[in-house]
PDB file of C-alpha atoms in Angstrom:
ATOM      1  CA  UNK A   1      -0.016  -0.019   0.329  1.00 81.00           C
ATOM      2  CA  UNK A   2       2.829   2.535   0.723  1.00 87.00           C
ATOM      3  CA  UNK A   3       4.171   1.589  -2.528  1.00 89.00           C
ATOM      4  CA  UNK A   4       0.930   2.043  -4.370  1.00 92.00           C
ATOM      5  CA  UNK A   5       0.880   5.697  -2.427  1.00 91.00           C
ATOM      6  CA  UNK A   6       4.444   6.341  -3.648  1.00 89.00           C
ATOM      7  CA  UNK A   7       3.863   5.871  -7.203  1.00 91.00           C
ATOM      8  CA  UNK A   8       0.498   7.760  -6.609  1.00 91.00           C
ATOM      9  CA  UNK A   9       2.267  10.681  -5.624  1.00 89.00           C
ATOM     10  CA  UNK A  10       5.130  10.828  -7.735  1.00 88.00           C
ATOM     11  CA  UNK A  11       2.979  10.633 -11.249  1.00 88.00           C
ATOM     12  CA  UNK A  12       1.260  13.442  -9.252  1.00 88.00           C
ATOM     13  CA  UNK A  13       4.232  15.887  -9.082  1.00 84.00           C
ATOM     14  CA  UNK A  14       5.077  14.653 -12.562  1.00 83.00           C
ATOM     15  CA  UNK A  15       2.043  16.055 -13.536  1.00 84.00           C
ATOM     16  CA  UNK A  16       2.292  19.071 -11.937  1.00 79.00           C
ATOM     17  CA  UNK A  17       5.488  19.763 -13.272  1.00 75.00           C
ATOM     18  CA  UNK A  18       4.436  19.167 -16.807  1.00 76.00           C
ATOM     19  CA  UNK A  19       1.563  21.136 -16.222  1.00 74.00           C
ATOM     20  CA  UNK A  20       3.954  24.038 -14.680  1.00 67.00           C
ATOM     21  CA  UNK A  21       5.936  24.032 -18.217  1.00 64.00           C
ATOM     22  CA  UNK A  22       3.221  24.271 -20.632  1.00 66.00           C
ATOM     23  CA  UNK A  23       2.036  27.367 -18.520  1.00 65.00           C
ATOM     24  CA  UNK A  24       5.576  28.966 -19.099  1.00 58.00           C
ATOM     25  CA  UNK A  25       5.767  28.062 -22.997  1.00 56.00           C
ATOM     26  CA  UNK A  26       2.018  29.818 -22.610  1.00 56.00           C
ATOM     27  CA  UNK A  27       3.452  33.199 -21.495  1.00 53.00           C
ATOM     28  CA  UNK A  28       5.843  33.723 -24.366  1.00 56.00           C
ATOM     29  CA  UNK A  29       8.987  35.016 -24.223  1.00 60.00           C
ATOM     30  CA  UNK A  30       7.996  37.747 -21.457  1.00 65.00           C
ATOM     31  CA  UNK A  31       9.767  37.476 -18.361  1.00 73.00           C
ATOM     32  CA  UNK A  32       7.445  37.507 -15.257  1.00 77.00           C
ATOM     33  CA  UNK A  33       8.524  38.468 -11.820  1.00 74.00           C
ATOM     34  CA  UNK A  34       9.764  35.414  -9.528  1.00 72.00           C
ATOM     35  CA  UNK A  35       7.431  36.149  -6.707  1.00 73.00           C
ATOM     36  CA  UNK A  36       4.007  36.808  -7.844  1.00 74.00           C
ATOM     37  CA  UNK A  37       4.521  35.297 -11.367  1.00 71.00           C
ATOM     38  CA  UNK A  38       1.822  37.675 -13.006  1.00 75.00           C
ATOM     39  CA  UNK A  39       3.781  40.697 -13.380  1.00 74.00           C
ATOM     40  CA  UNK A  40       5.189  41.154 -16.833  1.00 77.00           C
ATOM     41  CA  UNK A  41       8.635  43.291 -17.420  1.00 73.00           C
ATOM     42  CA  UNK A  42       9.392  44.982 -20.639  1.00 72.00           C
ATOM     43  CA  UNK A  43      13.108  45.272 -21.406  1.00 69.00           C
ATOM     44  CA  UNK A  44      15.214  46.005 -18.597  1.00 66.00           C
ATOM     45  CA  UNK A  45      12.512  46.260 -16.104  1.00 74.00           C
ATOM     46  CA  UNK A  46      12.089  44.905 -12.726  1.00 74.00           C
ATOM     47  CA  UNK A  47      14.847  44.226  -9.600  1.00 75.00           C
ATOM     48  CA  UNK A  48      17.253  41.211  -9.505  1.00 72.00           C
ATOM     49  CA  UNK A  49      17.820  39.582  -5.857  1.00 72.00           C
ATOM     50  CA  UNK A  50      21.294  40.150  -4.430  1.00 68.00           C
ATOM     51  CA  UNK A  51      21.339  36.694  -3.210  1.00 68.00           C
ATOM     52  CA  UNK A  52      19.445  34.001  -5.527  1.00 71.00           C
ATOM     53  CA  UNK A  53      19.308  36.661  -8.821  1.00 68.00           C
ATOM     54  CA  UNK A  54      14.923  36.134  -8.544  1.00 73.00           C
ATOM     55  CA  UNK A  55      13.529  39.006 -11.050  1.00 76.00           C
ATOM     56  CA  UNK A  56      11.035  40.544  -8.870  1.00 76.00           C
ATOM     57  CA  UNK A  57       8.721  43.661  -9.830  1.00 77.00           C
ATOM     58  CA  UNK A  58       8.649  46.771  -7.142  1.00 75.00           C
ATOM     59  CA  UNK A  59       5.007  45.535  -5.815  1.00 74.00           C
ATOM     60  CA  UNK A  60       6.836  41.925  -4.441  1.00 73.00           C
ATOM     61  CA  UNK A  61      10.086  43.222  -3.131  1.00 69.00           C
ATOM     62  CA  UNK A  62       8.413  46.134  -0.869  1.00 60.00           C
ATOM     63  CA  UNK A  63       7.032  43.083   0.887  1.00 54.00           C
ATOM     64  CA  UNK A  64       9.897  41.045   1.042  1.00 52.00           C
ATOM     65  CA  UNK A  65      12.129  41.619   4.039  1.00 54.00           C
ATOM     66  CA  UNK A  66      15.404  40.381   4.117  1.00 54.00           C
ATOM     67  CA  UNK A  67      16.850  39.348   7.898  1.00 60.00           C
ATOM     68  CA  UNK A  68      19.887  40.208   8.692  1.00 59.00           C
ATOM     69  CA  UNK A  69      22.881  37.148   9.340  1.00 58.00           C
ATOM     70  CA  UNK A  70      23.935  39.474  12.236  1.00 56.00           C
TER      71      UNK A  70
END
């Protein structure tokens, strides 16, 4: 039974990955915010995180606070 549950979970994860990839292809070439995945960027717009290089919009960037290591 545990093996059967694992196989079902594995198939669900695979399906979700394929659906996500299809959505990315349908959006076209316009880059989108890495946080909300809704805001599209024109050439040169958006901000990059200095830690992970994720591109984000000003709206999402204003909500994210990073904790200091000190």
